[in-house]
Amino acid sequence: MRRSRRATATAALLVGCTAVLPLTGADIAGAAAPGAHARVERVNTASDGTQANAESIGEKISADGRFVTFETGATNLVPGATESMRRVYVKDLRTGRTELASVASDGTPADRSSWTTSISGDGRYVAFDSEAKNLAPNRNPGDYYDVFVHDRVTGRTEVLVENKGTKPAHSSAPSISADGRYVAFSSDRDDLVPGDTNGRTDVFVRDRLRGTTKRVSVTSDGAQADGFSVSPQISADGGKVAFLSMSDLVTPPGGEKALQRPRARGLYVHDLRTGRTQRGAPTRDGGGVAVDGDFALSPDGRYALFSSDSDALVENDTNGKADVFATDLVTGVVRRVSVAADGSQADNSSYRGGVMSADNRHVFFMSLAANLVPGDTNGVEDVFAKDLVTGAVERVSVAADGSQANGWSGGPSVDLAGRTLVFGSAADNLVPGDTNKVYDAFVRRVR
């Protein structure tokens, strides 16, 4: 399968920031909206500010808003990492320091490429998958790729689940909880849990504290999937995991499985506390739809955000384009997010699922639409912020003076407070001195 592209402080932050707010109506006194003219900085640079000599992707920000992790094949960001292979880096936004995270415990850089980075809430732990053979001892010679966790405080790098068998380990796509305890991942291995006999890629969660592994790509009664399940995303609080599956894991009220476009990738959410699996993208009649691109859970796991070109999710969806939606996993209500402030439908596709602030108020997403905000004339994908209370929409992938980007932007990631946003862009006019002509990672203070 091809891969997709201390704890206490974090827990306190989560408790203080994850109040559930409704997706409609309601006023919140004093809540600030994203600002129009905020500082923009480039993230994928060396500690001295040298710009990367290759593109950077997969940017993610820690919940506390201080650290950003990204992936790049650049050879000029840190000493010793001069071979052209994809590596995982962390940028400290407070100090400007850039460090290599895809390293062995002795600091040696990975000897093969690494991808799919995910960072804990305080930036201490970085999870990633890699083909490297030198990141942990006693690797099975046949292992192709595996999931690793690097502790930036102790320097230790460990394989997430050691392979003690004879079969190669094919585990990938890690997603780590804010406290660093839980890591969701997908794997072809059949020895991680008892009774894994489906011969398919499944989604699992590893409890790093207890050293246990649980399969989550199952029905609510525990039956295993009959199709591939991939691309997990764990909520910041570690309570729920969203993933895509070729199986229909939920039977609607009518009693028959009803996933539109059979064998398409449906979105599911598994509750680790209750064992319930539910649709993340339910239609109005209880079925499910195929999901396009990236997706996410809100930090508290209440909302699933995704994109789809289906017109069966909400009423009056007639634009014939992919839109971004938010599903309230408690009420089952689905809301279309990618609309203008007056409710007008987007005139072009919106995708990459979106990410949500911890107050469940602001959603950041990517769209090619030109009618979500006035003056959008650049003809490329931009990143937008949607206020779910007021309905206001703002384009946030702009320069500090408000100038629109001259290249496409996407891949938003936001901190818990919804104040610091990172995104990627091919534009060269967002910051001064951008002359490397590659896709870069940027950070913007939006509130």
Coordinates of C-alpha atoms in Angstrom, one line a residue:
M1 CA 0.0 0.0 0.0
R2 CA 1.2 3.4 -0.8
R3 CA 1.4 5.8 2.1
S4 CA -0.6 9.0 2.0
R5 CA 1.2 12.0 2.0
R6 CA 5.1 17.3 29.5
A7 CA 2.0 15.6 29.1
T8 CA 0.5 17.4 32.1
A9 CA 0.8 20.8 30.6
T10 CA -0.8 19.6 27.4
A11 CA -3.6 17.9 29.2
A12 CA -4.4 21.1 31.1
L13 CA -4.4 23.0 27.8
L14 CA -6.8 20.5 26.4
V15 CA -9.2 20.7 29.3
G16 CA -9.2 24.5 29.1
C17 CA -9.7 24.7 25.4
T18 CA -12.1 22.0 24.2
A19 CA -15.5 23.3 25.2
V20 CA -18.1 22.1 22.7
L21 CA -19.8 24.8 20.8
P22 CA -22.7 24.3 18.4
L23 CA -22.1 24.7 14.7
T24 CA -25.0 27.0 14.2
G25 CA -26.2 30.2 15.8
A26 CA -24.9 31.1 19.3
D27 CA -23.0 34.2 20.2
I28 CA -19.7 34.1 21.9
A29 CA -18.8 37.4 23.7
G30 CA -15.4 38.7 23.0
A31 CA -14.3 35.9 20.6
A32 CA -11.9 37.2 18.1
A33 CA -11.9 36.4 14.4
P34 CA -8.8 35.9 12.3
G35 CA -7.1 39.2 11.5
A36 CA -6.6 40.6 8.0
H37 CA -3.0 41.8 8.3
A38 CA -0.8 39.6 10.4
R39 CA 2.8 38.7 10.4
V40 CA 3.8 35.9 7.9
E41 CA 7.1 34.0 8.2
R42 CA 8.6 31.2 6.3
V43 CA 9.1 28.0 8.4
N44 CA 11.2 25.6 6.3
T45 CA 14.5 27.5 6.7
A46 CA 17.8 26.7 8.4
S47 CA 18.4 28.1 11.9
D48 CA 20.3 31.1 10.3
G49 CA 17.4 31.8 7.9
T50 CA 18.8 30.1 4.8
Q51 CA 15.9 29.1 2.5
A52 CA 15.5 25.4 1.7
N53 CA 16.9 24.2 -1.6
A54 CA 14.0 21.8 -2.2
E55 CA 10.2 21.8 -1.6
S56 CA 8.8 21.2 1.9
I57 CA 5.4 19.5 2.6
G58 CA 3.4 17.9 5.4
E59 CA 3.7 20.9 7.7
K60 CA 2.0 20.4 11.2
I61 CA 2.0 22.7 14.2
S62 CA 2.1 21.6 17.8
A63 CA -1.0 22.3 19.9
D64 CA 0.9 25.0 21.9
G65 CA 1.7 26.8 18.7
R66 CA 5.5 26.8 19.2
F67 CA 6.8 24.0 17.1
V68 CA 6.3 23.1 13.4
T69 CA 7.3 19.8 11.8
F70 CA 7.7 19.4 8.1
E71 CA 9.2 17.1 5.5
T72 CA 11.7 18.0 2.8
G73 CA 14.5 16.7 0.7
A74 CA 16.5 19.9 1.2
T75 CA 20.2 19.3 1.8
N76 CA 21.0 22.7 3.4
L77 CA 19.0 23.0 6.6
V78 CA 21.1 21.2 9.2
P79 CA 24.7 20.0 9.2
G80 CA 25.2 16.3 8.4
A81 CA 21.9 15.9 6.4
T82 CA 23.3 16.6 3.0
E83 CA 22.1 13.6 1.0
S84 CA 19.0 14.2 -1.1
M85 CA 16.3 12.2 0.6
R86 CA 13.1 13.2 2.4
R87 CA 13.6 13.9 6.1
V88 CA 11.5 15.2 9.0
Y89 CA 12.4 18.5 10.6
V90 CA 11.2 20.6 13.5
K91 CA 11.3 24.4 13.6
D92 CA 11.1 26.2 17.0
L93 CA 9.1 29.3 16.2
R94 CA 10.3 31.0 19.4
T95 CA 14.0 30.6 18.9
G96 CA 14.2 30.0 15.1
R97 CA 16.2 26.8 15.6
T98 CA 15.7 24.1 13.0
E99 CA 16.5 20.5 14.0
L100 CA 16.4 17.1 12.3
A101 CA 13.8 14.7 13.9
S102 CA 14.3 11.7 11.7
V103 CA 17.4 10.6 13.5
A104 CA 18.6 7.5 15.5
S105 CA 19.0 7.8 19.2
D106 CA 22.7 8.7 18.7
G107 CA 21.8 11.6 16.4
T108 CA 22.7 9.8 13.2
P109 CA 20.4 10.9 10.4
A110 CA 18.1 8.3 8.9
D111 CA 19.7 6.4 6.1
R112 CA 16.6 6.4 4.0
S113 CA 13.6 8.7 3.4
S114 CA 11.0 9.5 6.1
W115 CA 7.5 10.9 5.7
T116 CA 4.1 11.5 7.3
T117 CA 5.1 13.5 10.3
S118 CA 2.9 14.1 13.4
I119 CA 3.8 16.1 16.5
S120 CA 2.6 16.0 20.1
G121 CA 0.9 19.0 21.8
D122 CA 4.0 20.3 23.4
G123 CA 6.3 19.4 20.6
R124 CA 8.3 16.8 22.5
Y125 CA 7.3 13.8 20.5
V126 CA 7.5 13.5 16.7
A127 CA 6.0 10.4 15.0
F128 CA 6.9 9.6 11.4
D129 CA 7.2 6.6 9.1
S130 CA 10.5 5.7 7.4
E131 CA 12.3 3.2 5.2
A132 CA 15.4 3.7 7.2
K133 CA 17.3 0.7 8.6
N134 CA 19.4 2.6 11.2
L135 CA 16.8 4.2 13.4
A136 CA 16.3 1.4 15.9
P137 CA 18.2 -1.8 16.7
N138 CA 17.1 -5.3 15.8
R139 CA 15.1 -4.3 12.7
N140 CA 13.8 -7.1 10.6
P141 CA 16.0 -7.1 7.4
G142 CA 12.8 -7.5 5.4
D143 CA 11.1 -4.4 6.9
Y144 CA 10.2 -2.0 4.2
Y145 CA 8.8 0.9 6.1
D146 CA 7.8 1.3 9.8
V147 CA 6.5 3.9 12.3
F148 CA 9.0 5.6 14.7
V149 CA 8.7 8.1 17.5
H150 CA 11.5 10.5 18.3
D151 CA 11.7 12.1 21.8
R152 CA 13.2 15.6 21.3
V153 CA 13.9 15.9 25.0
T154 CA 15.9 12.7 25.6
G155 CA 17.0 12.2 22.0
R156 CA 15.7 8.7 21.9
T157 CA 14.1 7.3 18.8
E158 CA 12.1 4.0 19.0
V159 CA 10.1 1.9 16.6
L160 CA 6.5 2.2 17.6
V161 CA 5.8 -1.6 17.6
E162 CA 8.8 -3.9 17.5
N163 CA 8.6 -6.6 14.9
K164 CA 9.6 -9.8 16.6
G165 CA 8.3 -12.1 13.8
T166 CA 9.6 -13.2 10.5
K167 CA 7.2 -11.2 8.3
P168 CA 8.2 -7.7 7.1
A169 CA 6.7 -4.7 8.9
H170 CA 4.7 -2.4 6.7
S171 CA 3.3 0.2 9.1
S172 CA 2.8 3.8 8.2
A173 CA 0.8 7.0 8.5
P174 CA 1.2 7.8 12.2
S175 CA -1.0 10.3 14.0
I176 CA -0.1 11.1 17.6
S177 CA -2.3 12.4 20.4
A178 CA -1.5 15.7 22.1
D179 CA -0.1 14.1 25.2
G180 CA 2.1 11.8 23.1
R181 CA 0.6 8.6 24.6
Y182 CA -1.4 7.3 21.7
V183 CA -0.4 6.8 18.1
A184 CA -2.8 5.8 15.4
F185 CA -1.3 4.1 12.4
S186 CA -2.1 1.7 9.5
S187 CA -0.4 -1.6 9.0
D188 CA -0.3 -4.7 6.8
R189 CA 0.9 -6.8 9.8
D190 CA -1.4 -9.6 11.0
D191 CA 0.4 -10.2 14.3
L192 CA -0.5 -6.9 16.1
V193 CA -3.7 -8.2 17.6
P194 CA -5.3 -11.6 17.9
G195 CA -7.8 -12.7 15.2
D196 CA -6.4 -10.5 12.4
T197 CA -7.3 -12.8 9.5
N198 CA -8.7 -10.4 6.9
G199 CA -5.5 -10.1 4.9
R200 CA -6.0 -6.3 4.6
T201 CA -4.3 -3.1 5.8
D202 CA -6.0 -2.1 9.1
V203 CA -5.9 0.9 11.4
F204 CA -4.5 0.4 14.9
V205 CA -3.8 2.6 18.0
R206 CA -0.7 2.0 20.1
D207 CA -0.8 3.0 23.8
R208 CA 2.8 3.9 24.4
L209 CA 2.3 4.0 28.2
R210 CA 0.9 0.5 28.5
G211 CA 2.6 -1.0 25.5
T212 CA -0.7 -2.3 24.1
T213 CA -2.1 -2.2 20.5
K214 CA -5.8 -2.1 19.5
R215 CA -7.3 -2.5 16.1
V216 CA -9.9 0.3 15.4
S217 CA -10.9 -0.4 11.8
V218 CA -13.7 -2.6 13.0
T219 CA -17.5 -2.5 13.3
S220 CA -19.1 -1.5 16.6
D221 CA -19.4 -5.2 17.5
G222 CA -15.7 -5.8 16.7
A223 CA -16.0 -7.5 13.3
Q224 CA -13.0 -6.9 11.2
A225 CA -13.1 -5.0 7.9
D226 CA -13.2 -6.9 4.6
G227 CA -11.4 -4.1 2.7
F228 CA -8.3 -1.9 3.2
S229 CA -8.4 0.8 5.9
V230 CA -5.9 3.6 5.9
S231 CA -4.9 7.2 6.8
P232 CA -5.8 7.4 10.5
Q233 CA -6.2 10.7 12.2
I234 CA -6.5 10.7 16.0
S235 CA -8.2 13.5 18.0
A236 CA -5.9 15.6 20.1
D237 CA -7.5 14.2 23.3
G238 CA -6.8 10.7 22.1
G239 CA -10.4 9.6 22.3
K240 CA -11.4 9.0 18.7
V241 CA -9.7 7.9 15.5
A242 CA -11.0 8.8 12.0
F243 CA -9.9 6.7 9.0
L244 CA -10.8 5.8 5.5
S245 CA -11.9 2.3 4.6
M246 CA -13.0 0.3 1.5
S247 CA -15.3 -1.6 3.8
D248 CA -18.8 -0.6 4.8
L249 CA -18.5 -0.7 8.6
V250 CA -21.8 0.7 9.5
T251 CA -25.3 -0.6 8.7
P252 CA -27.9 2.2 8.4
P253 CA -31.4 2.1 10.0
G254 CA -32.8 0.3 6.9
G255 CA -30.6 -2.7 7.7
E256 CA -28.6 -2.8 4.5
K257 CA -25.2 -1.4 4.0
A258 CA -25.3 1.8 2.0
L259 CA -22.0 3.2 1.1
Q260 CA -22.4 5.2 -2.1
R261 CA -20.0 4.1 -4.8
P262 CA -19.3 0.7 -3.4
R263 CA -15.6 0.0 -2.7
A264 CA -15.0 3.7 -2.5
R265 CA -13.2 5.1 0.5
G266 CA -15.7 5.9 3.2
L267 CA -14.8 8.0 6.3
Y268 CA -15.3 6.3 9.7
V269 CA -14.8 7.4 13.3
H270 CA -14.0 4.9 16.0
D271 CA -14.5 5.8 19.7
L272 CA -11.7 4.3 21.7
R273 CA -13.7 4.6 25.0
T274 CA -17.0 3.1 23.9
G275 CA -15.9 0.9 20.9
R276 CA -18.5 2.5 18.7
T277 CA -17.7 3.0 15.0
Q278 CA -19.8 5.6 13.1
R279 CA -19.8 7.3 9.8
G280 CA -17.9 10.5 9.6
A281 CA -19.6 11.5 6.3
P282 CA -23.2 10.4 6.7
T283 CA -25.8 11.2 4.0
R284 CA -29.3 12.5 4.9
D285 CA -30.7 9.0 4.6
G286 CA -28.0 7.4 6.9
G287 CA -25.7 6.1 4.2
G288 CA -22.2 7.2 3.5
V289 CA -20.2 8.9 0.8
A290 CA -16.7 8.7 -0.6
V291 CA -14.3 11.3 0.8
D292 CA -11.8 13.3 -1.2
G293 CA -8.4 14.3 0.0
D294 CA -7.5 14.9 3.6
F295 CA -9.8 14.9 6.6
A296 CA -9.5 15.7 10.3
L297 CA -11.2 15.5 13.7
S298 CA -11.7 18.5 16.0
P299 CA -9.3 18.4 19.0
D300 CA -12.1 17.1 21.3
G301 CA -13.2 14.6 18.7
R302 CA -16.7 15.9 18.4
Y303 CA -16.5 17.0 14.8
A304 CA -15.3 15.3 11.7
L305 CA -14.1 17.5 8.9
F306 CA -13.8 16.3 5.3
S307 CA -14.4 17.1 1.7
S308 CA -16.7 15.4 -0.8
D309 CA -18.2 16.0 -4.2
S310 CA -21.5 14.3 -3.1
D311 CA -24.7 16.4 -3.2
A312 CA -26.4 14.0 -0.7
L313 CA -24.9 15.4 2.5
V314 CA -26.8 18.7 2.8
E315 CA -29.8 20.2 1.1
N316 CA -29.5 22.6 -1.8
D317 CA -26.0 21.4 -2.7
T318 CA -26.1 22.2 -6.4
N319 CA -22.7 23.6 -7.3
G320 CA -21.4 20.2 -8.6
K321 CA -18.1 20.8 -6.9
A322 CA -16.3 19.2 -4.0
D323 CA -17.1 21.0 -0.7
V324 CA -15.8 21.0 2.8
F325 CA -18.2 19.7 5.5
A326 CA -18.3 19.3 9.3
T327 CA -20.2 16.4 10.9
D328 CA -21.3 16.8 14.5
L329 CA -20.6 13.2 15.7
V330 CA -23.0 13.7 18.7
T331 CA -26.1 14.9 16.8
G332 CA -25.3 13.5 13.4
V333 CA -25.9 16.9 11.8
V334 CA -23.7 17.7 8.7
R335 CA -22.9 21.3 7.8
R336 CA -21.3 22.6 4.7
V337 CA -18.4 24.9 5.6
S338 CA -17.1 26.0 2.2
V339 CA -19.7 28.7 1.6
A340 CA -19.4 32.5 1.5
A341 CA -20.4 34.7 4.4
D342 CA -23.9 35.1 2.9
G343 CA -24.3 31.4 2.4
S344 CA -23.6 31.4 -1.3
Q345 CA -22.1 28.2 -2.7
A346 CA -18.5 28.1 -3.7
D347 CA -18.0 28.4 -7.5
N348 CA -15.1 25.9 -7.5
S349 CA -13.9 22.9 -5.5
S350 CA -12.9 23.1 -1.8
Y351 CA -10.9 20.3 -0.4
R352 CA -8.2 19.0 2.0
G353 CA -10.9 18.5 4.6
G354 CA -10.1 21.4 6.9
V355 CA -8.8 21.7 10.4
M356 CA -10.6 23.2 13.4
S357 CA -9.6 25.3 16.4
A358 CA -10.2 23.9 19.9
D359 CA -13.2 26.1 20.6
N360 CA -14.9 24.4 17.6
R361 CA -15.5 27.8 16.0
H362 CA -13.0 28.4 13.2
V363 CA -12.3 26.0 10.4
F364 CA -9.4 26.4 8.0
F365 CA -9.6 24.8 4.6
M366 CA -8.3 25.0 1.0
S367 CA -10.3 26.1 -1.9
L368 CA -10.1 27.1 -5.6
A369 CA -13.3 29.1 -5.4
A370 CA -13.1 32.8 -6.3
N371 CA -16.3 33.9 -4.7
L372 CA -15.8 33.1 -1.0
V373 CA -14.2 36.6 -0.3
P374 CA -14.1 39.8 -2.4
G375 CA -11.1 40.5 -4.5
D376 CA -10.0 36.8 -5.0
T377 CA -8.5 37.1 -8.5
N378 CA -5.3 35.0 -8.3
G379 CA -6.9 32.0 -9.9
V380 CA -5.3 29.4 -7.6
E381 CA -6.1 27.5 -4.4
D382 CA -6.0 29.6 -1.3
V383 CA -6.4 28.8 2.4
F384 CA -9.6 30.3 4.1
A385 CA -10.9 30.6 7.6
K386 CA -14.6 30.1 8.3
D387 CA -16.2 31.4 11.5
L388 CA -19.0 28.9 12.2
V389 CA -20.8 31.3 14.5
T390 CA -20.9 34.5 12.4
G391 CA -20.5 32.8 9.0
A392 CA -17.6 35.2 8.1
V393 CA -14.9 33.9 5.7
E394 CA -11.4 35.3 5.4
R395 CA -8.6 34.4 3.1
V396 CA -5.6 33.7 5.3
S397 CA -2.9 32.6 2.8
V398 CA -1.9 36.2 2.0
A399 CA 1.1 38.4 2.6
A400 CA 1.4 40.5 5.7
D401 CA 0.1 43.5 3.8
G402 CA -2.9 41.5 2.6
S403 CA -1.6 40.9 -0.9
Q404 CA -3.0 37.7 -2.4
A405 CA -0.6 34.9 -3.1
N406 CA 0.8 34.5 -6.6
G407 CA 0.9 30.7 -6.2
W408 CA -1.3 28.0 -4.8
S409 CA -1.6 27.4 -1.1
G410 CA -2.9 24.5 1.0
G411 CA -2.2 22.0 3.8
P412 CA -3.4 24.2 6.8
S413 CA -2.6 23.2 10.4
V414 CA -3.6 25.2 13.4
D415 CA -2.8 25.3 17.1
L416 CA -5.4 24.6 19.8
A417 CA -6.1 28.3 20.4
G418 CA -6.7 28.9 16.7
R419 CA -4.2 31.7 16.7
T420 CA -1.2 30.3 14.9
L421 CA -1.7 28.8 11.4
V422 CA 0.8 27.0 9.3
F423 CA 0.3 26.3 5.6
G424 CA 2.2 25.4 2.5
S425 CA 2.4 27.6 -0.6
A426 CA 4.1 27.8 -4.0
A427 CA 3.8 31.6 -3.9
D428 CA 7.0 33.7 -3.8
N429 CA 5.4 36.9 -2.6
L430 CA 4.3 36.1 0.9
V431 CA 7.6 37.0 2.5
P432 CA 10.6 39.0 1.3
G433 CA 13.5 37.1 -0.2
D434 CA 11.7 34.1 -1.4
T435 CA 13.7 33.1 -4.4
N436 CA 14.1 29.3 -4.1
K437 CA 11.2 28.7 -6.5
V438 CA 9.8 25.7 -4.5
Y439 CA 6.7 25.0 -2.3
D440 CA 7.5 26.3 1.2
A441 CA 5.9 26.2 4.6
F442 CA 4.7 29.4 6.2
V443 CA 3.3 30.5 9.6
R444 CA 0.8 33.2 10.2
R445 CA -0.6 34.7 13.4
V446 CA -4.3 34.9 12.6
R447 CA -5.7 36.1 15.9

